[in-house]
CSV table of C-alpha atoms and ligand atoms in Angstrom, one decimal:
chain,number,residue,atom,x,y,z
A,266,MET,CA,-21.3,-15.5,-12.2
A,267,GLU,CA,-21.1,-11.9,-13.3
A,268,PHE,CA,-17.7,-10.1,-13.5
A,269,ASP,CA,-15.8,-7.5,-15.6
A,270,VAL,CA,-12.0,-7.8,-15.5
A,271,LYS,CA,-9.3,-7.1,-18.0
A,272,ASP,CA,-7.9,-10.5,-18.7
A,273,ARG,CA,-8.5,-13.8,-17.0
A,274,GLY,CA,-5.2,-15.0,-18.4
A,275,LEU,CA,-3.6,-13.0,-15.6
A,276,ALA,CA,-5.2,-15.2,-12.9
A,277,GLU,CA,-2.2,-17.4,-12.2
A,278,LYS,CA,0.1,-14.4,-11.6
A,279,GLY,CA,-2.5,-12.8,-9.4
A,280,LYS,CA,-3.0,-16.0,-7.3
A,281,LEU,CA,0.7,-16.2,-6.5
A,282,ARG,CA,0.9,-12.5,-5.6
A,283,ILE,CA,-2.2,-12.8,-3.3
A,284,GLU,CA,-0.5,-15.8,-1.6
A,285,TRP,CA,2.6,-13.6,-1.1
A,286,ALA,CA,0.5,-10.8,0.5
A,287,ALA,CA,-1.4,-13.2,2.7
A,288,GLN,CA,1.9,-14.4,4.3
A,289,SER,CA,2.2,-10.9,5.8
A,290,MET,CA,-1.4,-10.8,7.1
A,291,PRO,CA,-1.4,-13.0,10.2
A,292,VAL,CA,-4.2,-11.1,12.0
A,293,LEU,CA,-6.6,-11.5,9.0
A,294,ARG,CA,-5.5,-15.1,8.8
A,295,SER,CA,-6.5,-15.8,12.3
A,296,ILE,CA,-9.9,-14.1,11.7
A,297,ARG,CA,-10.3,-16.2,8.6
A,298,ASP,CA,-9.7,-19.4,10.5
A,299,ARG,CA,-12.4,-18.5,13.0
A,300,PHE,CA,-14.8,-17.3,10.2
A,301,THR,CA,-14.3,-20.7,8.5
A,302,ARG,CA,-15.4,-22.5,11.7
A,303,GLU,CA,-18.2,-20.1,12.8
A,304,ARG,CA,-19.5,-18.7,9.5
A,305,PRO,CA,-20.7,-15.4,11.1
A,306,LEU,CA,-21.5,-13.8,7.7
A,307,GLN,CA,-23.5,-16.8,6.4
A,308,GLY,CA,-25.6,-15.7,3.4
A,309,VAL,CA,-24.9,-12.0,3.9
A,310,ARG,CA,-24.6,-10.0,0.7
A,311,VAL,CA,-21.6,-7.7,0.8
A,312,ALA,CA,-20.8,-5.0,-1.8
A,313,ALA,CA,-17.2,-3.8,-1.4
A,314,CYS,CA,-15.8,-0.7,-3.2
A,315,LEU,CA,-12.1,-1.0,-2.4
A,316,HIS,CA,-8.8,-0.7,-4.2
A,317,VAL,CA,-8.5,-4.1,-5.9
A,318,THR,CA,-5.1,-5.2,-4.6
A,319,THR,CA,-3.6,-8.4,-3.2
A,320,GLU,CA,-4.5,-7.2,0.3
A,321,THR,CA,-8.1,-6.6,-0.7
A,322,ALA,CA,-8.2,-10.1,-2.2
A,323,THR,CA,-7.1,-11.5,1.2
A,324,LEU,CA,-10.0,-9.6,2.8
A,325,ALA,CA,-12.5,-10.8,0.2
A,326,GLN,CA,-11.4,-14.4,0.8
A,327,THR,CA,-11.8,-13.9,4.6
A,328,LEU,CA,-15.4,-12.6,4.1
A,329,LYS,CA,-16.2,-15.5,1.9
A,330,ALA,CA,-14.8,-17.9,4.4
A,331,GLY,CA,-17.2,-16.3,6.9
A,332,GLY,CA,-20.1,-17.2,4.5
A,333,ALA,CA,-20.6,-13.8,2.8
A,334,ASP,CA,-21.6,-13.4,-0.8
A,335,VAL,CA,-19.1,-10.8,-1.9
A,336,ARG,CA,-19.1,-8.4,-4.9
A,337,ILE,CA,-16.2,-6.1,-5.4
A,338,CYS,CA,-15.7,-2.9,-7.5
A,339,ALA,CA,-12.8,-0.5,-7.7
A,340,SER,CA,-12.7,2.6,-5.4
A,341,ASN,CA,-10.4,4.4,-7.9
A,342,PRO,CA,-10.1,4.0,-11.7
A,343,LEU,CA,-6.3,3.6,-11.6
A,344,SER,CA,-5.7,1.4,-8.6
A,345,THR,CA,-6.9,-2.0,-9.8
A,346,GLN,CA,-4.3,-4.8,-10.0
A,347,ASP,CA,-5.7,-6.6,-13.1
A,348,ASP,CA,-4.0,-9.9,-12.2
A,349,VAL,CA,-5.7,-9.8,-8.7
A,350,ALA,CA,-9.1,-9.1,-10.2
A,351,ALA,CA,-8.6,-12.1,-12.6
A,352,SER,CA,-7.6,-14.4,-9.8
A,353,LEU,CA,-10.5,-13.5,-7.6
A,354,VAL,CA,-12.9,-14.4,-10.4
A,355,THR,CA,-11.1,-17.5,-11.5
A,356,HIS,CA,-9.8,-19.1,-8.3
A,357,ASP,CA,-12.2,-17.7,-5.6
A,358,ALA,CA,-15.4,-17.4,-7.6
A,359,ILE,CA,-15.8,-13.8,-6.4
A,360,SER,CA,-17.6,-11.3,-8.7
A,361,VAL,CA,-15.2,-8.5,-9.4
A,362,PHE,CA,-15.9,-5.4,-11.6
A,363,ALA,CA,-12.7,-3.5,-12.0
A,364,ILE,CA,-10.2,-2.7,-14.7
A,365,LYS,CA,-7.1,-0.6,-14.3
A,366,GLY,CA,-7.4,2.7,-16.3
A,367,GLU,CA,-11.2,2.4,-16.6
A,368,ASP,CA,-13.0,5.7,-17.6
A,369,THR,CA,-15.5,7.4,-15.4
A,370,ASP,CA,-18.5,5.8,-17.0
A,371,THR,CA,-17.1,2.4,-16.6
A,372,TYR,CA,-16.1,3.2,-13.0
A,373,TYR,CA,-19.7,4.0,-12.1
A,374,ARG,CA,-21.1,1.1,-14.2
A,375,HIS,CA,-18.9,-1.1,-12.0
A,376,ILE,CA,-20.2,0.4,-8.8
A,377,HIS,CA,-23.8,-0.2,-10.1
A,378,ALA,CA,-22.8,-3.8,-10.9
A,379,ALA,CA,-21.5,-4.3,-7.4
A,380,LEU,CA,-24.8,-3.0,-6.0
A,381,ALA,CA,-26.9,-5.2,-8.4
A,382,HIS,CA,-27.1,-8.1,-5.9
A,383,ALA,CA,-28.9,-5.8,-3.3
A,384,PRO,CA,-26.2,-5.8,-0.6
A,385,GLN,CA,-26.9,-6.0,3.1
A,386,VAL,CA,-23.5,-4.7,4.0
A,387,THR,CA,-21.4,-2.1,2.2
A,388,MET,CA,-17.7,-1.6,2.4
A,389,ASP,CA,-16.5,1.6,1.0
A,390,ASP,CA,-13.2,3.5,0.5
A,391,GLY,CA,-14.0,7.1,-0.3
A,392,ALA,CA,-17.9,6.8,0.0
A,393,ASP,CA,-18.6,6.6,-3.8
A,394,LEU,CA,-20.6,3.4,-3.3
A,395,VAL,CA,-22.7,4.9,-0.4
A,396,SER,CA,-23.3,8.1,-2.3
A,397,THR,CA,-24.4,6.2,-5.5
A,398,LEU,CA,-26.7,4.1,-3.3
A,399,HIS,CA,-28.2,7.2,-1.7
A,400,SER,CA,-28.6,9.0,-5.0
A,401,ASP,CA,-29.4,6.5,-7.8
A,402,ARG,CA,-30.4,3.2,-6.1
A,403,ARG,CA,-32.5,4.3,-3.1
A,404,GLU,CA,-34.8,1.4,-3.5
A,405,LEU,CA,-32.0,-0.8,-2.2
A,406,LEU,CA,-31.6,1.1,1.0
A,407,ASP,CA,-34.3,-0.9,2.9
A,408,GLU,CA,-32.2,-4.1,2.6
A,409,ILE,CA,-29.0,-2.6,4.1
A,410,ILE,CA,-28.0,-3.5,7.6
A,411,GLY,CA,-24.9,-1.3,7.7
A,412,GLY,CA,-21.6,-0.3,6.2
A,413,THR,CA,-17.9,0.4,6.9
A,414,GLU,CA,-15.7,3.1,5.5
A,415,GLU,CA,-12.0,2.7,5.0
A,416,THR,CA,-10.6,6.2,4.5
A,417,THR,CA,-10.4,9.8,5.9
A,418,THR,CA,-12.1,11.4,2.9
A,419,GLY,CA,-14.9,8.9,3.0
A,420,VAL,CA,-15.5,9.4,6.7
A,421,ILE,CA,-15.7,13.2,6.2
A,422,ARG,CA,-18.3,12.7,3.4
A,423,LEU,CA,-20.3,10.3,5.5
A,424,ARG,CA,-20.2,12.5,8.6
A,425,SER,CA,-21.5,15.3,6.4
A,426,MET,CA,-24.4,13.0,5.2
A,427,ALA,CA,-25.2,12.1,8.9
A,428,GLU,CA,-25.1,15.8,10.0
A,429,LYS,CA,-27.5,16.7,7.2
A,430,GLY,CA,-29.8,13.8,8.1
A,431,VAL,CA,-29.3,12.2,4.7
A,432,LEU,CA,-27.5,9.0,5.8
A,433,GLN,CA,-29.9,6.1,5.8
A,434,TYR,CA,-28.0,3.4,7.6
A,435,PRO,CA,-25.2,3.0,10.2
A,436,ILE,CA,-21.6,3.1,9.1
A,437,ILE,CA,-18.5,2.2,11.1
A,438,ALA,CA,-15.6,4.5,10.4
A,439,VAL,CA,-12.8,1.9,10.2
A,440,ASN,CA,-10.4,4.8,9.4
A,441,ASP,CA,-10.7,6.2,12.9
A,442,ALA,CA,-9.6,3.0,14.6
A,443,ASP,CA,-6.1,3.5,16.2
A,444,THR,CA,-5.0,0.2,14.6
A,445,LYS,CA,-5.9,1.7,11.2
A,446,HIS,CA,-4.9,5.4,10.9
A,447,LEU,CA,-1.8,5.3,13.2
A,448,PHE,CA,-0.3,2.5,11.0
A,449,ASP,CA,-1.9,2.4,7.6
A,450,ASN,CA,-2.2,6.2,7.0
A,451,ARG,CA,1.2,6.9,8.5
A,452,TYR,CA,3.6,4.0,7.7
A,453,GLY,CA,1.5,2.6,4.8
A,454,THR,CA,1.1,5.9,2.9
A,455,GLY,CA,4.5,7.0,3.9
A,456,GLN,CA,6.3,4.1,2.3
A,457,SER,CA,4.0,3.5,-0.6
A,458,THR,CA,3.9,7.1,-1.7
A,459,VAL,CA,7.6,7.5,-1.8
A,460,ASP,CA,7.7,4.1,-3.6
A,461,GLY,CA,5.2,5.3,-6.2
A,462,ILE,CA,7.2,8.5,-6.8
A,463,ILE,CA,10.4,6.6,-7.2
A,464,ARG,CA,8.8,3.9,-9.5
A,465,ALA,CA,7.3,6.6,-11.7
A,466,THR,CA,10.3,8.9,-12.0
A,467,ASN,CA,13.5,7.0,-10.9
A,468,ARG,CA,14.6,10.4,-9.6
A,469,LEU,CA,16.9,10.9,-6.6
A,470,LEU,CA,15.2,12.3,-3.5
A,471,ALA,CA,18.4,13.0,-1.6
A,472,GLY,CA,19.2,16.7,-1.5
A,473,SER,CA,15.9,17.7,-3.1
A,474,ASN,CA,13.3,20.1,-1.8
A,475,PHE,CA,10.3,17.9,-1.1
A,476,VAL,CA,7.0,19.7,-0.4
A,477,VAL,CA,4.3,17.8,1.5
A,478,SER,CA,1.0,19.6,1.6
A,479,GLY,CA,-1.1,18.5,4.6
A,480,TYR,CA,0.3,17.2,7.9
A,481,GLY,CA,-2.4,14.7,8.9
A,482,TRP,CA,-1.4,11.1,9.5
A,483,CYS,CA,-0.7,10.5,5.8
A,484,GLY,CA,1.4,13.7,5.4
A,485,ARG,CA,3.3,12.9,8.5
A,486,GLY,CA,4.2,9.5,7.1
A,487,VAL,CA,5.3,10.8,3.7
A,488,ALA,CA,7.4,13.6,5.3
A,489,MET,CA,9.1,11.1,7.6
A,490,ARG,CA,10.0,8.7,4.7
A,491,ALA,CA,11.0,11.5,2.3
A,492,ALA,CA,13.3,12.9,5.0
A,493,GLY,CA,14.7,9.4,5.5
A,494,MET,CA,15.7,9.3,1.8
A,495,GLY,CA,17.7,12.5,2.3
A,496,ALA,CA,15.1,15.1,1.0
A,497,LYS,CA,14.8,18.5,2.6
A,498,VAL,CA,11.1,18.4,3.6
A,499,ILE,CA,8.9,21.4,3.5
A,500,ILE,CA,5.4,21.2,5.0
A,501,THR,CA,2.4,23.4,4.0
A,502,GLU,CA,-0.6,23.5,6.3
A,503,VAL,CA,-3.8,25.4,7.1
A,504,ASP,CA,-4.2,24.1,10.6
A,505,PRO,CA,-2.0,26.0,13.2
A,506,LEU,CA,-1.6,23.0,15.5
A,507,ARG,CA,-0.5,20.7,12.8
A,508,ALA,CA,1.8,23.4,11.4
A,509,LEU,CA,3.4,23.8,14.9
A,510,GLU,CA,3.8,20.0,15.2
A,511,ALA,CA,5.6,19.9,11.8
A,512,VAL,CA,7.9,22.7,13.0
A,513,MET,CA,8.8,20.8,16.2
A,514,ASP,CA,9.2,17.6,14.2
A,515,GLY,CA,12.1,19.5,12.5
A,516,TYR,CA,10.6,20.5,9.1
A,517,GLN,CA,10.4,23.8,7.4
A,518,VAL,CA,6.9,25.1,7.4
A,519,MET,CA,5.7,27.8,5.0
A,520,SER,CA,2.8,28.8,2.7
A,521,MET,CA,2.5,27.2,-0.7
A,522,THR,CA,3.1,30.6,-2.3
A,523,GLN,CA,6.6,30.4,-0.6
A,524,ALA,CA,7.1,26.7,-1.3
A,525,ALA,CA,6.1,26.7,-5.0
A,526,PRO,CA,9.3,28.4,-6.4
A,527,ILE,CA,11.7,26.2,-4.4
A,528,GLY,CA,10.1,22.7,-4.5
A,529,ASP,CA,11.5,19.9,-6.6
A,530,PHE,CA,8.8,17.5,-5.6
A,531,PHE,CA,5.3,18.3,-4.5
A,532,CYS,CA,2.9,15.8,-2.9
A,533,THR,CA,-0.6,16.8,-1.8
A,534,LEU,CA,-2.4,14.9,1.0
A,535,THR,CA,-5.0,17.3,2.3
A,536,GLY,CA,-8.3,15.8,1.1
A,537,ASP,CA,-9.2,19.3,-0.3
A,538,ILE,CA,-9.6,20.8,-3.7
A,539,HIS,CA,-7.0,22.8,-5.8
A,540,VAL,CA,-4.2,22.8,-3.3
A,541,LEU,CA,-1.9,23.4,-6.3
A,542,ARG,CA,-3.3,25.9,-8.7
A,543,ARG,CA,-2.5,28.6,-11.2
A,544,GLU,CA,-0.7,31.0,-8.9
A,545,HIS,CA,1.6,28.1,-7.8
A,546,PHE,CA,2.2,26.6,-11.3
A,547,GLU,CA,3.2,30.1,-12.5
A,548,THR,CA,6.2,30.2,-10.1
A,549,MET,CA,7.3,26.6,-10.1
A,550,ARG,CA,10.8,25.7,-11.1
A,551,ASP,CA,11.5,24.1,-14.5
A,552,GLY,CA,11.2,20.3,-14.0
A,553,ALA,CA,9.1,20.4,-10.9
A,554,ILE,CA,7.4,17.1,-10.2
A,555,VAL,CA,3.8,17.2,-8.9
A,556,CYS,CA,1.7,14.4,-7.5
A,557,ASN,CA,-1.1,13.6,-5.1
A,558,SER,CA,-1.6,10.9,-2.5
A,559,GLY,CA,-4.9,12.1,-1.2
A,560,HIS,CA,-8.0,10.0,-2.0
A,561,PHE,CA,-9.5,12.0,-4.9
A,562,ASN,CA,-7.8,13.6,-7.9
A,563,VAL,CA,-9.0,17.1,-7.1
A,564,GLU,CA,-6.0,18.4,-5.1
A,565,ILE,CA,-4.0,19.5,-8.2
A,566,ASP,CA,-6.0,21.8,-10.6
A,567,LEU,CA,-5.1,19.9,-13.7
A,568,GLU,CA,-7.7,21.7,-15.8
A,569,THR,CA,-6.0,25.0,-15.3
A,570,LEU,CA,-2.5,23.4,-15.8
A,571,ASN,CA,-3.8,22.1,-19.1
A,572,GLU,CA,-5.0,25.6,-20.1
A,573,MET,CA,-1.7,27.1,-19.1
A,574,ALA,CA,0.3,24.5,-21.2
A,575,LYS,CA,1.3,25.0,-24.8
A,576,GLY,CA,2.3,21.4,-25.1
A,577,ARG,CA,1.6,18.1,-23.3
A,578,ARG,CA,3.1,14.6,-23.7
A,579,LYS,CA,3.4,11.4,-21.8
A,580,ILE,CA,7.1,11.0,-21.3
A,581,ARG,CA,7.1,7.6,-19.4
A,582,ASP,CA,4.6,5.5,-17.6
A,583,PHE,CA,2.7,7.6,-15.1
A,584,VAL,CA,4.6,10.8,-16.0
A,585,GLU,CA,3.0,13.5,-18.1
A,586,GLU,CA,5.0,16.6,-19.1
A,587,PHE,CA,3.2,20.0,-19.4
A,588,THR,CA,5.2,22.7,-21.2
A,589,LEU,CA,4.0,26.1,-20.0
A,590,VAL,CA,4.0,29.3,-22.1
A,591,ASN,CA,6.8,30.6,-19.9
A,592,GLY,CA,8.9,27.7,-21.3
A,593,ARG,CA,9.1,25.7,-18.1
A,594,GLN,CA,8.1,22.1,-17.7
A,595,ILE,CA,6.0,20.7,-14.9
A,596,TYR,CA,5.6,16.9,-14.6
A,597,VAL,CA,2.4,15.4,-13.2
A,598,LEU,CA,2.5,11.8,-11.9
A,599,GLY,CA,-0.4,9.3,-12.3
A,600,GLU,CA,-2.9,11.8,-13.6
A,601,GLY,CA,-3.1,13.4,-10.2
A,602,ARG,CA,-4.6,10.2,-8.7
A,603,LEU,CA,-3.2,8.6,-5.6
A,604,ILE,CA,0.3,7.9,-6.7
A,605,ASN,CA,0.9,5.1,-4.2
A,606,LEU,CA,-1.7,3.0,-5.9
A,607,ALA,CA,-1.4,4.3,-9.4
A,608,ALA,CA,2.4,3.8,-9.8
A,609,ALA,CA,3.1,1.4,-7.0
A,610,GLU,CA,1.1,-1.3,-5.2
A,611,GLY,CA,-0.4,0.6,-2.3
A,612,HIS,CA,0.3,0.0,1.3
A,613,PRO,CA,2.3,-3.0,2.2
A,614,SER,CA,0.4,-6.1,3.4
A,615,SER,CA,1.5,-6.0,7.0
A,616,VAL,CA,-0.3,-2.7,7.6
A,617,MET,CA,-3.3,-3.6,5.6
A,618,ASP,CA,-3.5,-6.6,7.8
A,619,MET,CA,-4.7,-4.4,10.6
A,620,SER,CA,-6.9,-2.2,8.5
A,621,PHE,CA,-8.7,-5.2,6.9
A,622,ALA,CA,-8.9,-7.0,10.2
A,623,ASN,CA,-11.0,-4.0,11.3
A,624,GLN,CA,-13.1,-4.3,8.2
A,625,ALA,CA,-13.8,-8.0,8.7
A,626,LEU,CA,-14.6,-7.7,12.4
A,627,CYS,CA,-16.7,-4.6,11.9
A,628,ALA,CA,-18.8,-6.5,9.2
A,629,GLU,CA,-19.4,-9.2,11.8
A,630,TYR,CA,-20.2,-6.5,14.5
A,631,LEU,CA,-22.8,-4.9,12.1
A,632,ILE,CA,-24.5,-8.2,11.7
A,633,THR,CA,-24.6,-9.1,15.4
A,634,HIS,CA,-25.6,-5.6,16.6
A,635,ALA,CA,-27.9,-4.6,13.8
A,636,ALA,CA,-30.9,-4.0,16.1
A,637,THR,CA,-29.1,-1.5,18.3
A,638,LEU,CA,-27.5,0.7,15.6
A,639,ARG,CA,-28.9,4.0,14.3
A,640,LYS,CA,-28.3,5.9,11.1
A,641,GLU,CA,-25.0,7.4,12.3
A,642,VAL,CA,-21.3,7.2,11.8
A,643,TYR,CA,-19.8,5.1,14.6
A,644,ARG,CA,-16.3,4.6,15.9
A,645,VAL,CA,-14.8,1.1,15.7
A,646,PRO,CA,-15.6,-0.5,19.1
A,647,THR,CA,-12.5,-0.1,21.4
A,648,VAL,CA,-12.5,-3.8,22.2
A,649,ILE,CA,-12.1,-4.7,18.5
A,650,ASP,CA,-9.3,-2.1,18.1
A,651,ARG,CA,-7.3,-3.4,21.1
A,652,ASP,CA,-7.9,-7.0,20.1
A,653,ILE,CA,-6.3,-6.3,16.7
A,654,ALA,CA,-3.3,-4.6,18.4
A,655,ARG,CA,-2.9,-7.6,20.7
A,656,LEU,CA,-3.2,-10.1,17.8
A,657,LYS,CA,-0.6,-8.1,15.7
A,658,LEU,CA,1.8,-8.0,18.6
A,659,SER,CA,1.4,-11.7,19.3
A,660,SER,CA,2.0,-12.5,15.6
A,661,MET,CA,5.3,-10.7,16.1
A,662,GLY,CA,6.2,-12.7,19.2
A,663,ILE,CA,6.1,-9.6,21.3
A,664,GLU,CA,4.9,-9.9,24.9
A,665,LEU,CA,3.2,-7.2,27.0
A,666,ASP,CA,3.6,-6.4,30.7
A,667,THR,CA,0.6,-6.7,32.9
A,668,LEU,CA,-0.3,-4.3,35.7
A,669,THR,CA,0.4,-5.7,39.2
A,670,GLU,CA,-2.5,-5.6,41.7
A,671,GLU,CA,-0.8,-2.7,43.4
A,672,GLN,CA,-0.5,-0.7,40.2
A,673,GLU,CA,-4.1,-1.4,39.3
A,674,LYS,CA,-5.2,-0.1,42.7
A,675,TYR,CA,-2.9,3.0,42.4
A,676,LEU,CA,-4.4,3.9,39.0
A,677,HIS,CA,-7.9,3.8,40.5
A,678,SER,CA,-7.1,5.8,43.6
A,679,TRP,CA,-6.8,9.6,44.2
A,680,GLU,CA,-5.5,9.6,47.8
A,681,MET,CA,-1.8,9.0,47.1
A,682,GLY,CA,0.3,12.0,46.0
A,683,THR,CA,3.8,13.2,46.8
B,292,ADE,N1,-5.2,1.5,0.3
B,292,ADE,C1,-3.9,1.8,0.3
B,292,ADE,N2,-3.2,0.7,0.1
B,292,ADE,C2,-4.0,-0.3,-0.2
B,292,ADE,C3,-3.8,-1.7,-0.5
B,292,ADE,N3,-2.6,-2.2,-0.6
B,292,ADE,N4,-4.9,-2.4,-0.6
B,292,ADE,C4,-6.2,-1.9,-0.5
B,292,ADE,N5,-6.4,-0.6,-0.2
B,292,ADE,C5,-5.3,0.2,0.0
């Protein structure tokens, strides 16, 4: 079996942590039980480019229980949990290619290693696997039945590929399922981003000016949780509707030019490039803390910050101090990579339960519906989304009301008014 992990000696620790995560993933557990009986993925080769965490391990075990032959590589150079990677190799005989802190060459070598078994299904988080396949390994495209995509940034890239007629196989946008983005992006990113900032800095949020750039589902979650810790939250946006929503949610909304000189913490979650750049660094307060929780490390212009700095040193794990020529210091967390996975452990298991239930059921859907799918980006079928919500509620012991016959009839009629 091929693999590349940091240290197999970490496997025992990883096994216990995976077990801990699995306890909070009842929906995935029920899918795994069914997959064990029915083996819907028997013999299907799956290449998964995901953050290698305890939750991803639980998904990989589920796919394997369904009969899949799974290979995993990291979807970010800093997000791998090395003990988890070691455990998957040692205890589950799953090929993993991922090492926390790997350089860019190793990151892509690992993507190529995951592709080396000629996958039939791809699972991506950010679309690096799919783009590598479409650029460097086109000969493998014929074998592919379909793929899934976990995150907003990846879905945007894949929609652009589909619009340009470049996409060569169907992809299901797991991110767009309601049971994914309404929970994972909002509550998962909200909690884990604040967790990452606190673990990295041990600074007090209460009373601070906390600037959140981007008021999508992730930004909403971070704003909500930072406010819950007592921070005075400021939102920056480019979209007028989102900006208006932030105003009515009770936040201050302003341009980054206005926010830069007053922020104590800055967190970018826009999915776009150079949201924090020279003109902002120039006016930031001494000691400003800057981080990103968007998918790629492009949101903070670190190259320019480096040019502006007369000194640079690592002051604690995941905290780098840049001293500018104006004498002020700016602190960058986790090399500008997603701070919730770089300095903390990513989203808690109970939200990943729903995200990865979508992944597992969409992999099954791709296999069973292969003949009908085109080279497009698809939404998760509503029946899957709603089933996952029902399973999650039932795992919490929560019952739903059902419509009476009279109510059902009323909803389908137009005659009755005031
Ligand atoms: N993305 C965000 N949090 C994650 C986690 N815990 N596992 C896998 N992918 C994630």
